[in-house]
Short mmCIF file of C-alpha atoms and ligand atoms in Angstrom, two decimals:
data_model
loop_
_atom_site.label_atom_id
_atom_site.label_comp_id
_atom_site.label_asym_id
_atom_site.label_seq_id
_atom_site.Cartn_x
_atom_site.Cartn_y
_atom_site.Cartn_z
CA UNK A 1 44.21 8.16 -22.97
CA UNK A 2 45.87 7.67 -19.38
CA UNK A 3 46.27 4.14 -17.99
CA UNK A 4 43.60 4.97 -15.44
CA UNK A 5 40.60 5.83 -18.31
CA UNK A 6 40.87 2.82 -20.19
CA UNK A 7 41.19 0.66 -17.34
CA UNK A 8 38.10 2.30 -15.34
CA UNK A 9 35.74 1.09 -18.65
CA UNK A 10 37.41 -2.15 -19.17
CA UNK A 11 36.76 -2.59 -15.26
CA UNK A 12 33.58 -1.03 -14.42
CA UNK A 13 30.48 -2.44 -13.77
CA UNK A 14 28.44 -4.33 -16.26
CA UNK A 15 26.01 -1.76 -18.59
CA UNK A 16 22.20 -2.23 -17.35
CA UNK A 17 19.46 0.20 -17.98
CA UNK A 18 20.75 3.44 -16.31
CA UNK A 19 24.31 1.82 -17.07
CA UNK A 20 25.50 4.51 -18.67
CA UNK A 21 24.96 7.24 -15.44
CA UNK A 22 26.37 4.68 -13.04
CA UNK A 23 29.35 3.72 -14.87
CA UNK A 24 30.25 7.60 -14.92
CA UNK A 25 29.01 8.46 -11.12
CA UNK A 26 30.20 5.18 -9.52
CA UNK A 27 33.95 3.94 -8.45
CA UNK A 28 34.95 -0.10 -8.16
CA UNK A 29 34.24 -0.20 -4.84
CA UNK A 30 31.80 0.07 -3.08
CA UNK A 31 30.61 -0.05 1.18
CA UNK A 32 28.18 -2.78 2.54
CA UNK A 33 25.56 -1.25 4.35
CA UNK A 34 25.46 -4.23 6.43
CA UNK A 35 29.00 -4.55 7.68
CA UNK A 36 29.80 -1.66 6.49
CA UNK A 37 33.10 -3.35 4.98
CA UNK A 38 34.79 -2.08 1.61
CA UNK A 39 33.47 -4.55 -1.37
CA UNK A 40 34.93 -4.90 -4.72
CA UNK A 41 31.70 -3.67 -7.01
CA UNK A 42 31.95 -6.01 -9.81
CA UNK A 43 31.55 -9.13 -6.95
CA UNK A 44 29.11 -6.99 -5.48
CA UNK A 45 27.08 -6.21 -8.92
CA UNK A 46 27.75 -10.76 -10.05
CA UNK A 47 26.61 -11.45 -6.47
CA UNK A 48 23.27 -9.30 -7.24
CA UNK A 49 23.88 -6.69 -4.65
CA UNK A 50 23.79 -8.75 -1.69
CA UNK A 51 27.53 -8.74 0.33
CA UNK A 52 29.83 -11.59 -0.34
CA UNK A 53 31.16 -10.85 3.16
CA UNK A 54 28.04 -10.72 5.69
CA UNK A 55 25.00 -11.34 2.77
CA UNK A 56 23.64 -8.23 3.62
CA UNK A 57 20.54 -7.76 0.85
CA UNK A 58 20.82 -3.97 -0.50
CA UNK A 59 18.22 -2.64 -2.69
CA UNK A 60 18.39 -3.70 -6.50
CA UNK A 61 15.98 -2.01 -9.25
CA UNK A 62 13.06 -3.64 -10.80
CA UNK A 63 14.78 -4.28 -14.37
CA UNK A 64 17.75 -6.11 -12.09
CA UNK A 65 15.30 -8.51 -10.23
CA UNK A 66 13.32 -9.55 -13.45
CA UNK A 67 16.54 -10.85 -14.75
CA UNK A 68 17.24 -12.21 -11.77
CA UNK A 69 13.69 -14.42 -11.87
CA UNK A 70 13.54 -15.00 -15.40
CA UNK A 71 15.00 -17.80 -17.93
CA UNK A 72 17.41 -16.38 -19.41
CA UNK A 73 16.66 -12.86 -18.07
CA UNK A 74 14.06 -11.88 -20.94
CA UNK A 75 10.91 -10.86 -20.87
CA UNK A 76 7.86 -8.96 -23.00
CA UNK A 77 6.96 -6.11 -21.40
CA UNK A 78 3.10 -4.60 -20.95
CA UNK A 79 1.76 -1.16 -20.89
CA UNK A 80 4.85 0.97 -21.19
CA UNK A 81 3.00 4.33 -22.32
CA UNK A 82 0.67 4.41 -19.14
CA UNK A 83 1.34 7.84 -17.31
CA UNK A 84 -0.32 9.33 -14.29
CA UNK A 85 -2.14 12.46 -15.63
CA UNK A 86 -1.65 14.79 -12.11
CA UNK A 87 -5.10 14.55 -11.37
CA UNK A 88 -4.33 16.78 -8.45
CA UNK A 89 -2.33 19.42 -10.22
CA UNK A 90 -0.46 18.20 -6.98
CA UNK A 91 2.53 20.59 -5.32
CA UNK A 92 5.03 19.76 -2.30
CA UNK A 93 8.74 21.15 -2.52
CA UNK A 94 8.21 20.94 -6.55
CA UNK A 95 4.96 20.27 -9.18
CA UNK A 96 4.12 16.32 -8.72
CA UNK A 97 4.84 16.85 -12.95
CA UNK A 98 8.25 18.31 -12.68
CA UNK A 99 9.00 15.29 -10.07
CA UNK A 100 7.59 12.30 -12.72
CA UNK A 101 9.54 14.11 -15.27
CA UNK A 102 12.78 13.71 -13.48
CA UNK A 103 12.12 10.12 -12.14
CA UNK A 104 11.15 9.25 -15.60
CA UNK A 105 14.62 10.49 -16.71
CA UNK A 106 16.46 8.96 -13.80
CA UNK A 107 15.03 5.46 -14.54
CA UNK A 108 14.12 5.33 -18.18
CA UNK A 109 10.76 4.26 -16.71
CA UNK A 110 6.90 5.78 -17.01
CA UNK A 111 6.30 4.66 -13.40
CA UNK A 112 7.32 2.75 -10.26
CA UNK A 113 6.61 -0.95 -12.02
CA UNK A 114 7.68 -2.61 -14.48
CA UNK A 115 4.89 -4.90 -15.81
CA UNK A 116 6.02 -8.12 -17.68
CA UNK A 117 5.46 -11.94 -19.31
CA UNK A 118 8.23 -14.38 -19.03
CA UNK A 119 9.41 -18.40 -18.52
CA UNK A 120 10.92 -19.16 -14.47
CA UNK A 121 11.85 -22.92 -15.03
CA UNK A 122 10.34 -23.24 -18.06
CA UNK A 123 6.77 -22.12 -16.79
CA UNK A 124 4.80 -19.02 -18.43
CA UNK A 125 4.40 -16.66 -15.13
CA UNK A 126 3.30 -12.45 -15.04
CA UNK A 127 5.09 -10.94 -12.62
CA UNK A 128 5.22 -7.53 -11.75
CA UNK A 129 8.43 -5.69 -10.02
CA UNK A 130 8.26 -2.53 -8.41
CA UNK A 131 10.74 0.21 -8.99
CA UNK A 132 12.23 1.36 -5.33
CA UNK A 133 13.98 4.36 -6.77
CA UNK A 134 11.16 5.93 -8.85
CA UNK A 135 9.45 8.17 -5.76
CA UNK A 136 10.21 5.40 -3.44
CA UNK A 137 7.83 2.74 -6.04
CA UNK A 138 5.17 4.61 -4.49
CA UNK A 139 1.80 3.26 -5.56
CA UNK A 140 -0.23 5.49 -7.26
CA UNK A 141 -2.71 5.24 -10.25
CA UNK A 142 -0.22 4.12 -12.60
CA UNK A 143 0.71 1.53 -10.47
CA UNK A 144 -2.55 0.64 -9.87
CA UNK A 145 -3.75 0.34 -13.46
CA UNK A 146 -0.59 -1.70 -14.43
CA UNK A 147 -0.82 -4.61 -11.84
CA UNK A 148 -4.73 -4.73 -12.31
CA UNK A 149 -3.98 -5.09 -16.07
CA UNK A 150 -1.45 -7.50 -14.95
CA UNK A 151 -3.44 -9.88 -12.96
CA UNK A 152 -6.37 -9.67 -15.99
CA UNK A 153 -3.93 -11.14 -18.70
CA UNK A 154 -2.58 -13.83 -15.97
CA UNK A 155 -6.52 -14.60 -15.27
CA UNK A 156 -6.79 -14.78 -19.25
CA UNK A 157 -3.88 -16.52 -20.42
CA UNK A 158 -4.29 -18.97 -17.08
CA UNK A 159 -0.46 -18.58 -15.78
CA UNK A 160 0.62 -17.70 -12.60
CA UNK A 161 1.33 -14.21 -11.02
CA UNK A 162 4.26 -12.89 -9.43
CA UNK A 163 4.58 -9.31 -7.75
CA UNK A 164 7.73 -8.33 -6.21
CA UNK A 165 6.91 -5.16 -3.72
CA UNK A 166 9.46 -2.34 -3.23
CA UNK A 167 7.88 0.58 -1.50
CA UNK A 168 7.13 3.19 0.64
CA UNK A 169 3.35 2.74 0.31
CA UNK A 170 0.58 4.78 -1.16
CA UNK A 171 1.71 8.18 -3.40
CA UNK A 172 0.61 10.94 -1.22
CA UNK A 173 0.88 13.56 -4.53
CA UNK A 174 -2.34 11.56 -5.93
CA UNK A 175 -4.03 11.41 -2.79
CA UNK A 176 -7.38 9.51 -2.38
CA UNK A 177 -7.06 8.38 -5.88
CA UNK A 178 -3.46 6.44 -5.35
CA UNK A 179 -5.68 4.71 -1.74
CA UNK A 180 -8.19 3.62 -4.23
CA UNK A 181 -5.44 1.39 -6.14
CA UNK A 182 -5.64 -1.08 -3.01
CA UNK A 183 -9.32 -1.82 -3.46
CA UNK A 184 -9.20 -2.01 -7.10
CA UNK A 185 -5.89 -4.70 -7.27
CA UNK A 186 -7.42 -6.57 -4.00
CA UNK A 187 -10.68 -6.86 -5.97
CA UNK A 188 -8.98 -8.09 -9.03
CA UNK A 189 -7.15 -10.71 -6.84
CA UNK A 190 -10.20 -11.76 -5.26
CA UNK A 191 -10.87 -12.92 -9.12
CA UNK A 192 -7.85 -14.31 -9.78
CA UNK A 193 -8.17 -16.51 -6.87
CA UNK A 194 -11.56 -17.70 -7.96
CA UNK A 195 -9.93 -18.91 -11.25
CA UNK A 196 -7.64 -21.17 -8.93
CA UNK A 197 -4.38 -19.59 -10.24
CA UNK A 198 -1.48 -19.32 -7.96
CA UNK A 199 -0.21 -15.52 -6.58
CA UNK A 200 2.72 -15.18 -4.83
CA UNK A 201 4.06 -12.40 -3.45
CA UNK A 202 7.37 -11.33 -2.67
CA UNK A 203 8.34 -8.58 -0.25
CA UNK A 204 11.53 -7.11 -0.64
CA UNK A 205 13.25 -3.94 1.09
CA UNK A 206 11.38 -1.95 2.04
CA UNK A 207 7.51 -2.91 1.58
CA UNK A 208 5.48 -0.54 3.87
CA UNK A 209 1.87 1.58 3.59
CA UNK A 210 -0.61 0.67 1.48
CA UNK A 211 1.08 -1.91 -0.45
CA UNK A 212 2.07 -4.21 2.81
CA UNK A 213 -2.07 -3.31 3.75
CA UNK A 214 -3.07 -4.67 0.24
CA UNK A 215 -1.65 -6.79 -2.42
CA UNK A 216 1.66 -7.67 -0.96
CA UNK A 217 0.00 -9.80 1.88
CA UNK A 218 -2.37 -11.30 -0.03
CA UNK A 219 -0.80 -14.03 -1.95
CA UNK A 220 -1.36 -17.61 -1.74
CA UNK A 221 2.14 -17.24 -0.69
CA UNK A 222 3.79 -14.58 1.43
CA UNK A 223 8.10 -14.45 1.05
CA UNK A 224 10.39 -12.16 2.55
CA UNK A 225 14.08 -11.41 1.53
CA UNK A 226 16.41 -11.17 4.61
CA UNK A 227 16.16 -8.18 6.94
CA UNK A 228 14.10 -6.61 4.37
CA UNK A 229 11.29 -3.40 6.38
CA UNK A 230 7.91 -4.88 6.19
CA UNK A 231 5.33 -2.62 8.04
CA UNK A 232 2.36 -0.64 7.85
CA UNK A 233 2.89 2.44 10.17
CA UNK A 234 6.47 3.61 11.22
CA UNK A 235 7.35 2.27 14.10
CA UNK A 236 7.55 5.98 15.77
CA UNK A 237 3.61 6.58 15.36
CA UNK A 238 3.22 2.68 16.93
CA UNK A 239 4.50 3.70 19.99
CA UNK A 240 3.33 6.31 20.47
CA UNK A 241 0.00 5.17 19.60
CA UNK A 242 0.10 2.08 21.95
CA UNK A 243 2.78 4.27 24.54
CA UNK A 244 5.07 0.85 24.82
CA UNK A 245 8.62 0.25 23.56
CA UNK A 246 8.86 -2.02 20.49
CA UNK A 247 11.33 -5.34 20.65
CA UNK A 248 14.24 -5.32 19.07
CA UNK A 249 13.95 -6.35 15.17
CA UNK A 250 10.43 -5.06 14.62
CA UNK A 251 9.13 -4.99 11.03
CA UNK A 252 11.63 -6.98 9.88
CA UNK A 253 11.44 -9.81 8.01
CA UNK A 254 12.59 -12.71 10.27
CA UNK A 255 10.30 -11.57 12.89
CA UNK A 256 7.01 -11.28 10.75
CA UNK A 257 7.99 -14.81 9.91
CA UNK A 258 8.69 -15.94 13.41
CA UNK A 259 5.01 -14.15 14.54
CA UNK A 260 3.46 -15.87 11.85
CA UNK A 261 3.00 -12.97 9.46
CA UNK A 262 5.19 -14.81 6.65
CA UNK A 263 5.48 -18.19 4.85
CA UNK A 264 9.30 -17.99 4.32
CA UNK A 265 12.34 -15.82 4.25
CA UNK A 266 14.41 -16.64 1.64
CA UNK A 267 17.85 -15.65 0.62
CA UNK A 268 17.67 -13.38 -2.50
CA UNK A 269 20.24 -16.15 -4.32
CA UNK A 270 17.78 -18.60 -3.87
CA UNK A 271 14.53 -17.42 -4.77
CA UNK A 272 14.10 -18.77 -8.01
CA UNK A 273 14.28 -22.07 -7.31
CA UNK A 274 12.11 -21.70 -4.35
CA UNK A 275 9.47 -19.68 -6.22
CA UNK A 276 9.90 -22.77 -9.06
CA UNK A 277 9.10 -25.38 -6.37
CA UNK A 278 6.32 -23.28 -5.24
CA UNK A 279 4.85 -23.24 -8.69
CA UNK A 280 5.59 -26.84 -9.39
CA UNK A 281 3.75 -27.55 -5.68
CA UNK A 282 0.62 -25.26 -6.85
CA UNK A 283 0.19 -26.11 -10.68
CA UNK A 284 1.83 -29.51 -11.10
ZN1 LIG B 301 28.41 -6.80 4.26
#
Protein backbone atom coordinates (compact mmCIF):
# COMPACT_ATOMS: atom_id res chain seq x y z
CA UNK A 1 0.00 0.00 0.00
CA UNK A 2 1.72 3.43 -1.08
CA UNK A 3 2.25 6.15 1.55
CA UNK A 4 -0.41 8.19 -0.20
CA UNK A 5 -3.47 5.29 0.28
CA UNK A 6 -3.14 4.82 3.78
CA UNK A 7 -2.71 8.30 4.57
CA UNK A 8 -5.83 9.52 2.32
CA UNK A 9 -8.18 7.07 4.85
CA UNK A 10 -6.42 7.89 7.97
CA UNK A 11 -7.01 11.65 6.77
CA UNK A 12 -10.22 11.85 5.08
CA UNK A 13 -13.26 13.09 6.17
CA UNK A 14 -15.28 11.66 8.96
CA UNK A 15 -17.82 8.54 7.65
CA UNK A 16 -21.59 9.96 7.66
CA UNK A 17 -24.41 8.44 5.76
CA UNK A 18 -23.21 8.60 2.10
CA UNK A 19 -19.61 8.48 3.80
CA UNK A 20 -18.53 5.89 1.99
CA UNK A 21 -19.12 7.72 -1.82
CA UNK A 22 -17.60 10.93 -0.52
CA UNK A 23 -14.60 9.58 1.04
CA UNK A 24 -13.83 7.91 -2.49
CA UNK A 25 -15.05 11.05 -4.82
CA UNK A 26 -13.73 13.83 -2.51
CA UNK A 27 -9.93 15.22 -1.92
CA UNK A 28 -8.80 17.13 1.61
CA UNK A 29 -9.46 20.22 0.35
CA UNK A 30 -11.88 21.76 -0.57
CA UNK A 31 -13.01 25.72 -2.20
CA UNK A 32 -15.34 28.15 -0.21
CA UNK A 33 -17.98 29.22 -2.29
CA UNK A 34 -17.97 32.35 -0.43
CA UNK A 35 -14.40 33.53 -0.74
CA UNK A 36 -13.70 31.23 -2.90
CA UNK A 37 -10.38 30.48 -0.82
CA UNK A 38 -8.77 26.84 -0.62
CA UNK A 39 -10.05 25.18 2.89
CA UNK A 40 -8.62 22.25 4.56
CA UNK A 41 -11.92 19.73 4.46
CA UNK A 42 -11.63 18.14 7.74
CA UNK A 43 -11.89 22.04 9.42
CA UNK A 44 -14.38 22.56 6.91
CA UNK A 45 -16.48 19.15 7.67
CA UNK A 46 -15.69 19.99 12.27
CA UNK A 47 -16.75 23.56 11.44
CA UNK A 48 -20.16 22.05 9.88
CA UNK A 49 -19.61 23.32 6.43
CA UNK A 50 -19.59 26.87 7.08
CA UNK A 51 -15.83 28.61 6.14
CA UNK A 52 -13.45 29.12 8.96
CA UNK A 53 -12.09 31.97 6.81
CA UNK A 54 -15.19 34.29 5.71
CA UNK A 55 -18.24 31.97 7.56
CA UNK A 56 -19.69 31.49 4.41
CA UNK A 57 -22.84 28.85 5.20
CA UNK A 58 -22.70 26.06 2.30
CA UNK A 59 -25.36 23.58 2.05
CA UNK A 60 -25.21 20.53 4.60
CA UNK A 61 -27.71 17.39 4.25
CA UNK A 62 -30.60 16.73 6.44
CA UNK A 63 -28.90 13.70 8.46
CA UNK A 64 -25.85 16.46 9.12
CA UNK A 65 -28.20 19.21 10.59
CA UNK A 66 -30.19 16.75 12.91
CA UNK A 67 -26.94 16.03 14.56
CA UNK A 68 -26.16 19.28 14.55
CA UNK A 69 -29.64 20.19 16.68
CA UNK A 70 -29.81 17.22 18.68
CA UNK A 71 -28.30 16.04 22.23
CA UNK A 72 -25.96 14.04 21.49
CA UNK A 73 -26.80 13.83 17.76
CA UNK A 74 -29.47 10.88 18.11
CA UNK A 75 -32.65 10.60 17.23
CA UNK A 76 -35.79 7.95 16.45
CA UNK A 77 -36.75 8.26 13.22
CA UNK A 78 -40.65 8.13 11.75
CA UNK A 79 -42.10 6.80 8.62
CA UNK A 80 -39.09 5.58 6.74
CA UNK A 81 -41.06 3.20 4.19
CA UNK A 82 -43.35 6.12 2.86
CA UNK A 83 -42.76 6.36 -1.04
CA UNK A 84 -44.43 8.53 -3.60
CA UNK A 85 -46.36 6.07 -5.85
CA UNK A 86 -45.90 8.30 -9.44
CA UNK A 87 -49.33 9.16 -9.45
CA UNK A 88 -48.60 10.88 -12.70
CA UNK A 89 -46.71 8.13 -14.42
CA UNK A 90 -44.76 11.54 -14.69
CA UNK A 91 -41.83 11.98 -17.63
CA UNK A 92 -39.26 15.01 -18.18
CA UNK A 93 -35.59 14.14 -19.44
CA UNK A 94 -36.17 10.57 -17.57
CA UNK A 95 -39.44 8.54 -15.80
CA UNK A 96 -40.14 10.61 -12.37
CA UNK A 97 -39.49 6.52 -11.12
CA UNK A 98 -36.13 6.08 -12.64
CA UNK A 99 -35.25 9.68 -10.99
CA UNK A 100 -36.59 8.54 -7.14
CA UNK A 101 -34.74 5.42 -7.78
CA UNK A 102 -31.46 7.13 -8.23
CA UNK A 103 -31.99 9.85 -5.51
CA UNK A 104 -32.98 7.08 -3.26
CA UNK A 105 -29.57 5.48 -4.01
CA UNK A 106 -27.64 8.72 -3.86
CA UNK A 107 -28.96 9.52 -0.34
CA UNK A 108 -29.92 6.28 1.31
CA UNK A 109 -33.23 8.15 1.76
CA UNK A 110 -37.13 7.34 0.59
CA UNK A 111 -37.65 11.11 0.13
CA UNK A 112 -36.53 14.73 0.54
CA UNK A 113 -37.15 14.68 4.66
CA UNK A 114 -36.06 13.09 7.15
CA UNK A 115 -38.79 12.89 9.86
CA UNK A 116 -37.58 12.49 13.53
CA UNK A 117 -38.04 12.60 17.69
CA UNK A 118 -35.19 13.79 19.73
CA UNK A 119 -33.88 15.89 23.16
CA UNK A 120 -32.29 19.86 22.14
CA UNK A 121 -31.25 20.87 25.77
CA UNK A 122 -32.78 18.28 27.35
CA UNK A 123 -36.37 19.06 25.89
CA UNK A 124 -38.46 16.34 23.79
CA UNK A 125 -38.89 18.38 20.29
CA UNK A 126 -40.13 16.75 16.45
CA UNK A 127 -38.35 18.29 14.03
CA UNK A 128 -38.32 17.67 10.57
CA UNK A 129 -35.15 18.40 8.09
CA UNK A 130 -35.40 18.57 4.56
CA UNK A 131 -33.02 16.85 2.25
CA UNK A 132 -31.52 19.67 -0.35
CA UNK A 133 -29.88 17.07 -2.53
CA UNK A 134 -32.77 14.60 -3.03
CA UNK A 135 -34.52 16.53 -6.31
CA UNK A 136 -33.64 19.77 -4.76
CA UNK A 137 -35.96 18.57 -1.21
CA UNK A 138 -38.67 19.27 -3.48
CA UNK A 139 -42.01 18.94 -1.74
CA UNK A 140 -44.12 16.52 -3.01
CA UNK A 141 -46.63 13.96 -1.49
CA UNK A 142 -44.14 12.22 0.43
CA UNK A 143 -43.10 15.20 1.89
CA UNK A 144 -46.32 16.20 2.53
CA UNK A 145 -47.56 13.09 4.32
CA UNK A 146 -44.35 12.97 6.50
CA UNK A 147 -44.45 16.53 8.09
CA UNK A 148 -48.36 16.25 8.48
CA UNK A 149 -47.65 12.96 10.34
CA UNK A 150 -45.03 14.92 12.02
CA UNK A 151 -46.92 17.75 13.41
CA UNK A 152 -49.89 14.98 14.54
CA UNK A 153 -47.44 13.06 16.94
CA UNK A 154 -45.97 16.62 18.22
CA UNK A 155 -49.87 17.67 18.73
CA UNK A 156 -50.19 14.13 20.55
CA UNK A 157 -47.24 13.72 22.55
CA UNK A 158 -47.53 17.78 23.40
CA UNK A 159 -43.70 18.70 22.42
CA UNK A 160 -42.61 21.21 20.28
CA UNK A 161 -41.99 21.19 16.43
CA UNK A 162 -39.08 22.02 14.51
CA UNK A 163 -38.85 22.06 10.55
CA UNK A 164 -35.72 22.98 8.94
CA UNK A 165 -36.60 23.96 5.05
CA UNK A 166 -34.13 23.18 2.22
CA UNK A 167 -35.79 23.59 -1.12
CA UNK A 168 -36.59 24.47 -4.36
CA UNK A 169 -40.36 24.45 -3.73
CA UNK A 170 -43.21 22.34 -4.91
CA UNK A 171 -42.22 18.87 -7.11
CA UNK A 172 -43.39 19.74 -10.50
CA UNK A 173 -43.23 15.65 -11.52
CA UNK A 174 -46.41 15.27 -9.04
CA UNK A 175 -48.05 18.24 -10.17
CA UNK A 176 -51.33 19.49 -8.52
CA UNK A 177 -51.03 16.76 -6.05
CA UNK A 178 -47.36 17.95 -4.59
CA UNK A 179 -49.48 22.00 -4.46
CA UNK A 180 -51.98 20.25 -2.38
CA UNK A 181 -49.18 19.36 0.38
CA UNK A 182 -49.27 23.24 1.34
CA UNK A 183 -52.93 23.22 2.28
CA UNK A 184 -52.85 19.99 3.96
CA UNK A 185 -49.46 20.86 6.40
CA UNK A 186 -50.89 24.64 6.78
CA UNK A 187 -54.16 23.05 7.94
CA UNK A 188 -52.46 20.73 10.29
CA UNK A 189 -50.52 23.77 11.72
CA UNK A 190 -53.51 25.71 12.10
CA UNK A 191 -54.20 22.69 14.76
CA UNK A 192 -51.14 22.59 16.23
CA UNK A 193 -51.35 26.15 17.04
CA UNK A 194 -54.72 25.74 18.65
CA UNK A 195 -53.09 23.20 21.07
CA UNK A 196 -50.70 26.19 22.12
CA UNK A 197 -47.51 24.26 21.14
CA UNK A 198 -44.59 26.15 19.89
CA UNK A 199 -43.43 25.81 15.83
CA UNK A 200 -40.49 27.19 14.73
CA UNK A 201 -39.22 27.26 11.59
CA UNK A 202 -35.93 27.45 10.22
CA UNK A 203 -35.02 28.50 6.69
CA UNK A 204 -31.88 27.45 5.44
CA UNK A 205 -30.25 27.67 1.80
CA UNK A 206 -32.17 27.77 -0.37
CA UNK A 207 -36.01 27.84 0.79
CA UNK A 208 -38.08 28.99 -2.27
CA UNK A 209 -41.76 27.96 -4.00
CA UNK A 210 -44.24 26.48 -2.23
CA UNK A 211 -42.49 25.74 0.88
CA UNK A 212 -41.39 29.64 1.60
CA UNK A 213 -45.54 30.22 0.49
CA UNK A 214 -46.55 27.61 3.20
CA UNK A 215 -45.09 26.03 6.19
CA UNK A 216 -41.74 27.64 6.31
CA UNK A 217 -43.29 31.14 7.12
CA UNK A 218 -45.64 30.09 9.33
CA UNK A 219 -44.00 29.43 12.58
CA UNK A 220 -44.45 31.11 15.75
CA UNK A 221 -40.94 31.83 14.90
CA UNK A 222 -39.35 32.61 11.57
CA UNK A 223 -35.06 32.11 11.50
CA UNK A 224 -32.82 32.47 8.74
CA UNK A 225 -29.17 31.14 8.40
CA UNK A 226 -26.81 33.78 6.85
CA UNK A 227 -27.12 34.68 3.17
CA UNK A 228 -29.27 31.74 2.85
CA UNK A 229 -32.15 32.32 -0.83
CA UNK A 230 -35.49 32.84 0.67
CA UNK A 231 -38.11 33.66 -2.09
CA UNK A 232 -41.15 32.74 -3.74
CA UNK A 233 -40.69 33.57 -7.52
CA UNK A 234 -37.13 33.95 -9.10
CA UNK A 235 -36.17 37.11 -9.10
CA UNK A 236 -36.06 37.09 -13.16
CA UNK A 237 -40.03 36.57 -13.44
CA UNK A 238 -40.27 39.61 -10.54
CA UNK A 239 -38.98 41.95 -12.77
CA UNK A 240 -40.23 41.34 -15.31
CA UNK A 241 -43.54 41.10 -13.84
CA UNK A 242 -43.30 44.51 -11.99
CA UNK A 243 -40.67 45.90 -15.12
CA UNK A 244 -38.27 47.51 -12.18
CA UNK A 245 -34.71 46.52 -11.20
CA UNK A 246 -34.44 44.65 -7.86
CA UNK A 247 -31.86 46.11 -4.97
CA UNK A 248 -28.98 44.59 -4.40
CA UNK A 249 -29.29 41.48 -1.84
CA UNK A 250 -32.86 40.53 -2.71
CA UNK A 251 -34.20 37.26 -1.26
CA UNK A 252 -31.65 36.97 0.98
CA UNK A 253 -31.77 36.44 4.32
CA UNK A 254 -30.50 39.67 6.00
CA UNK A 255 -32.80 41.64 3.93
CA UNK A 256 -36.13 39.66 4.64
CA UNK A 257 -35.04 40.32 8.17
CA UNK A 258 -34.26 43.97 7.74
CA UNK A 259 -37.98 44.34 5.73
CA UNK A 260 -39.51 42.64 8.44
CA UNK A 261 -40.10 39.28 6.80
CA UNK A 262 -37.88 37.43 9.59
CA UNK A 263 -37.51 37.18 13.39
CA UNK A 264 -33.70 36.52 13.34
CA UNK A 265 -30.74 35.48 11.33
CA UNK A 266 -28.67 33.39 13.10
CA UNK A 267 -25.28 31.97 12.54
CA UNK A 268 -25.58 28.20 11.77
CA UNK A 269 -22.94 27.61 14.98
CA UNK A 270 -25.32 29.10 17.09
CA UNK A 271 -28.61 27.87 16.46
CA UNK A 272 -29.04 25.49 19.03
CA UNK A 273 -28.74 27.49 21.75
CA UNK A 274 -30.89 30.09 20.24
CA UNK A 275 -33.62 27.62 19.24
CA UNK A 276 -33.13 26.30 23.21
CA UNK A 277 -33.81 29.83 24.50
CA UNK A 278 -36.64 30.07 22.18
CA UNK A 279 -38.15 26.95 23.61
CA UNK A 280 -37.30 27.78 27.16
CA UNK A 281 -39.08 31.50 26.31
CA UNK A 282 -42.29 29.57 24.79
CA UNK A 283 -42.74 26.44 27.15
CA UNK A 284 -41.00 27.42 30.38
ZN1 LIG B 1 -14.96 31.37 2.73
Amino acid sequence: MSWFKRNKSAAGPPITEDGERRVRTEGLWSKCEGCRQIVWKKEFDTNWNVCPKCGAHSRIDAATRLKLLLDSGEYEQFDTGLASSDPLGFIDSKPYRERLQSMREATSLSDALISAAGKLDGRPVHICSMEPRFIGGSMGSVVGEKITRSIERAIARRTALIIVSASGGARMQEGAISLMQMAKISAALMRFDQARLPYISILTDPTTGGVTASYAMLGDLNIAEPGALIGFAGPRVIEQTIRQKLPDGFQRSEFLLQHGMLDAVVPRLELKPFVSKALRFFLG
